[in-house]
Short mmCIF file of C-alpha atoms in Angstrom, two decimals:
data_model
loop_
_atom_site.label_atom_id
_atom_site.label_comp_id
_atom_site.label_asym_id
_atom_site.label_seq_id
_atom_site.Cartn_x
_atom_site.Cartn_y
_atom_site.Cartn_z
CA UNK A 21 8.22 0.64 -28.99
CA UNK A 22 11.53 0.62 -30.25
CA UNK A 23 12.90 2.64 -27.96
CA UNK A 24 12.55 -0.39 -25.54
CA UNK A 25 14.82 -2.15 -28.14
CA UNK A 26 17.87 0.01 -28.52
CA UNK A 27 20.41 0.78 -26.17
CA UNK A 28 19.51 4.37 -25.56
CA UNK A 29 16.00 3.20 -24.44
CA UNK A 30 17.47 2.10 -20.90
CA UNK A 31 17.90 5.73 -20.07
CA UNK A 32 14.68 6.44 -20.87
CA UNK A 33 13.50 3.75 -18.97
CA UNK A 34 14.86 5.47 -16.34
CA UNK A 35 12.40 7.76 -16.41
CA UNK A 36 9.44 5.26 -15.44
CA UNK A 37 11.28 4.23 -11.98
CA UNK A 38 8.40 4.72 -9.19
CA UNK A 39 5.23 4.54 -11.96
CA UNK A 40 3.02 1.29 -12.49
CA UNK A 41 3.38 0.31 -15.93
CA UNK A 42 2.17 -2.41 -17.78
CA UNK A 43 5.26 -4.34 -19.88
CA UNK A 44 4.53 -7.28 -22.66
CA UNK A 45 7.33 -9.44 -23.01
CA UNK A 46 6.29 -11.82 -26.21
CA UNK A 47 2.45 -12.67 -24.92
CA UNK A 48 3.07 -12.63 -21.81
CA UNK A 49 1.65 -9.42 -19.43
CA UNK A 50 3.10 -8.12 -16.47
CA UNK A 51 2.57 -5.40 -14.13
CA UNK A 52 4.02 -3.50 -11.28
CA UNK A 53 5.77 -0.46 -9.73
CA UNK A 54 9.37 -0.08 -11.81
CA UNK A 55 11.53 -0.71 -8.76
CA UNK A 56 14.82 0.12 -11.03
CA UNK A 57 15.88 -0.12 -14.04
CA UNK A 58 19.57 -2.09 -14.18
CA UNK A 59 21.34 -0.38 -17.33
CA UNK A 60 24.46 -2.35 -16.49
CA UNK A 61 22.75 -5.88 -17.16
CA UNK A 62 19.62 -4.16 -19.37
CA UNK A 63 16.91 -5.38 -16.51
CA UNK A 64 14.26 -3.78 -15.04
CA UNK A 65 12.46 -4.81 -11.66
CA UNK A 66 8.75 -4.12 -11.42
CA UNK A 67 7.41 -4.63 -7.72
CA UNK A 68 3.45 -5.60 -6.64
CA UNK A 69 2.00 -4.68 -3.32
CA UNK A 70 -0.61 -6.50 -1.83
CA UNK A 71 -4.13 -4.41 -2.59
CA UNK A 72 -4.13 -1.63 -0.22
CA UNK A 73 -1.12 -2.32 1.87
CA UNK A 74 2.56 -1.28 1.25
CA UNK A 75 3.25 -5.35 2.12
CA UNK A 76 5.42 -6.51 -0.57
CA UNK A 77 3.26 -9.54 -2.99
CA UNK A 78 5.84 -10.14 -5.49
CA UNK A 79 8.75 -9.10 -7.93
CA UNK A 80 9.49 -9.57 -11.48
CA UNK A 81 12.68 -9.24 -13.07
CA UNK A 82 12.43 -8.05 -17.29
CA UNK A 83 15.10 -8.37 -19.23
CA UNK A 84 14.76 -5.26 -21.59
CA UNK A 85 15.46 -6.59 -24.64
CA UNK A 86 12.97 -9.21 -24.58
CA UNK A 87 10.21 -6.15 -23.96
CA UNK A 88 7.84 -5.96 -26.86
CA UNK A 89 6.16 -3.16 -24.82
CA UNK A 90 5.82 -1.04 -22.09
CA UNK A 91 2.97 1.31 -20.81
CA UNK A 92 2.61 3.68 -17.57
CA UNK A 93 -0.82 2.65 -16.57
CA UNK A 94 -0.92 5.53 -13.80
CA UNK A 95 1.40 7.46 -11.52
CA UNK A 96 2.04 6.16 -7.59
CA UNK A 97 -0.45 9.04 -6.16
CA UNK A 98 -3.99 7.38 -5.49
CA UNK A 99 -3.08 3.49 -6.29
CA UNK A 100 -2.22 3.40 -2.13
CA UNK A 101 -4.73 6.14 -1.15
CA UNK A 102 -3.93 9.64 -1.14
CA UNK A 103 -1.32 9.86 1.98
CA UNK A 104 1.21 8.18 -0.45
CA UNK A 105 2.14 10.46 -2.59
CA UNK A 106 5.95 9.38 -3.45
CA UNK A 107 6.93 5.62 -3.88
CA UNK A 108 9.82 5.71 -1.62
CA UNK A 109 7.25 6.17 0.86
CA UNK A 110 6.49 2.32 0.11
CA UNK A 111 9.74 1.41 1.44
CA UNK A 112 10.83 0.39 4.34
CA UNK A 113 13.22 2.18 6.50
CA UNK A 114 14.25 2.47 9.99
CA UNK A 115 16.10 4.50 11.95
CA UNK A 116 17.76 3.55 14.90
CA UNK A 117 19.69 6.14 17.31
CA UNK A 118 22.73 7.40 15.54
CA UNK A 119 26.03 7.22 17.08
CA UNK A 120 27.27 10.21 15.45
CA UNK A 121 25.10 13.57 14.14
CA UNK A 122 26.40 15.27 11.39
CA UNK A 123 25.60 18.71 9.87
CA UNK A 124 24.22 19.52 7.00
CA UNK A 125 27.39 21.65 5.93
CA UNK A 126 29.69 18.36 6.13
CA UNK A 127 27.37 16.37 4.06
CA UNK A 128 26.98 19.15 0.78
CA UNK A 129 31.05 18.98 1.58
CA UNK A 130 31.21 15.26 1.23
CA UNK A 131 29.02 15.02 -1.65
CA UNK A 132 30.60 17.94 -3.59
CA UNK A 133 33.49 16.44 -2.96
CA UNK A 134 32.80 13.23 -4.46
CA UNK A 135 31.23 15.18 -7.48
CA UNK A 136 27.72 13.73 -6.45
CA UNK A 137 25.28 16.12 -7.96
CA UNK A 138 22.13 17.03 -5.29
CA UNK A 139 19.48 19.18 -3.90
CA UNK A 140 19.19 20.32 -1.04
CA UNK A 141 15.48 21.54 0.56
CA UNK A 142 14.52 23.91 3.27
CA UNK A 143 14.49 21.08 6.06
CA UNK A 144 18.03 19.68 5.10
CA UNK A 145 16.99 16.95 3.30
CA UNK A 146 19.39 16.25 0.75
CA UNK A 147 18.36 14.03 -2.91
CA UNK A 148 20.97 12.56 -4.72
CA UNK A 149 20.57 12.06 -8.75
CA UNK A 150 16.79 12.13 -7.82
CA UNK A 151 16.92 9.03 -6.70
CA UNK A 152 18.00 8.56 -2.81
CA UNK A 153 17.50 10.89 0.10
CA UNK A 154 19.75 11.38 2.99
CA UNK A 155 18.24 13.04 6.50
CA UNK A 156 19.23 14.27 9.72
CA UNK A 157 21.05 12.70 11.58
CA UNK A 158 22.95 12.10 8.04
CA UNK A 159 24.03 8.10 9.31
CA UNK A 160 24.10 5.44 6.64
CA UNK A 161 20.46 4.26 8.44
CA UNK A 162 18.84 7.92 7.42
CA UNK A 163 18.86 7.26 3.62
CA UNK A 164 16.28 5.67 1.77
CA UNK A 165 15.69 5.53 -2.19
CA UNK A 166 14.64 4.13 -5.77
CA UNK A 167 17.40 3.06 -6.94
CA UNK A 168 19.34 0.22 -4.93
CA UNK A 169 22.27 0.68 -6.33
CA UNK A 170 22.93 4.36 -6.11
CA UNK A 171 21.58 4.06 -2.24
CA UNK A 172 24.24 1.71 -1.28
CA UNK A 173 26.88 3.35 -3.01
CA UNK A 174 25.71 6.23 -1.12
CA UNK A 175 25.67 4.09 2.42
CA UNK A 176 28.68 3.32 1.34
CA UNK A 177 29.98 6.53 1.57
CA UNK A 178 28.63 7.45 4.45
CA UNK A 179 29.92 4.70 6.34
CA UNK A 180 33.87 5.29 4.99
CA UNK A 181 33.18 8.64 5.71
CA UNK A 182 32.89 8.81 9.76
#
């Protein structure tokens, strides 16, 4: 897999965020939902769930250059049962009353405006690089995602924002 090896492979690593993989690292196994994929520090986080529960058993942190290599064992749909169909929908979120609503006009604004590239669906859900969703009310506590680090730079902006 030399992909895994060079630098370019991070970005194609990308591409496995949300599957469970399999990834050798010398003779050693692992396996897990890709979390994220870190191309700043070249790691990757794979995540286990407890068997048939979205509770959290363990992470593993990979550093991709020590990856011999790396196999999508299945996609998310069916490992949890067939009501998860997307792995954000393993992730926690909460949503407490919002102190300010927003419209859905002011967010496509706010993210054009930043050059954030999005789409936007028919119930005014908005997706940001594919990665993080934000919802009505639009509040910092409405977004949930893939990718930590592009959903906090995202809260982020949300909270400078009101």
């Amino acid at each position: 897999m030399s992909d895994v090896k060079s630098n370019t492979g991070v970005t194609s690593l990308a591409s496995s965020v949300g599957k469970f993989v399999k990834v050798s690292v010398l003779s050693t196994i692992f396996e897990g939902f890709v979390f994220t994929v870190d191309p700043e520090g070249s790691w990757m986080v794979l995540v286990r769930f407890e068997s048939g529960t979205k509770n959290v058993a363990g992470t593993t942190l990979v550093k991709l250059s020590s990856i011999t290599s790396l196999e999508v064992q299945h996609e998310n749909q069916h490992v949890f049962g067939p009501e998860i169909t997307n792995f954000s929908q393993l992730l926690p979120t909460t949503t407490p009353a919002p102190t300010q609503t927003r419209t859905s006009t002011e967010i496509a604004e706010l993210l054009s405006k930043h050059h954030l590239a999005y789409e936007r669906d028919g119930n005014d859900i908005f997706t940001i690089f594919g990665c993080v969703t934000i919802s009505p009310p639009y509040q910092p506590s409405s977004t949930s995602g893939t990718n930590p680090i592009v959903l906090r730079k995202i809260q982020d902006l949300l909270k400078q924002s009101q």
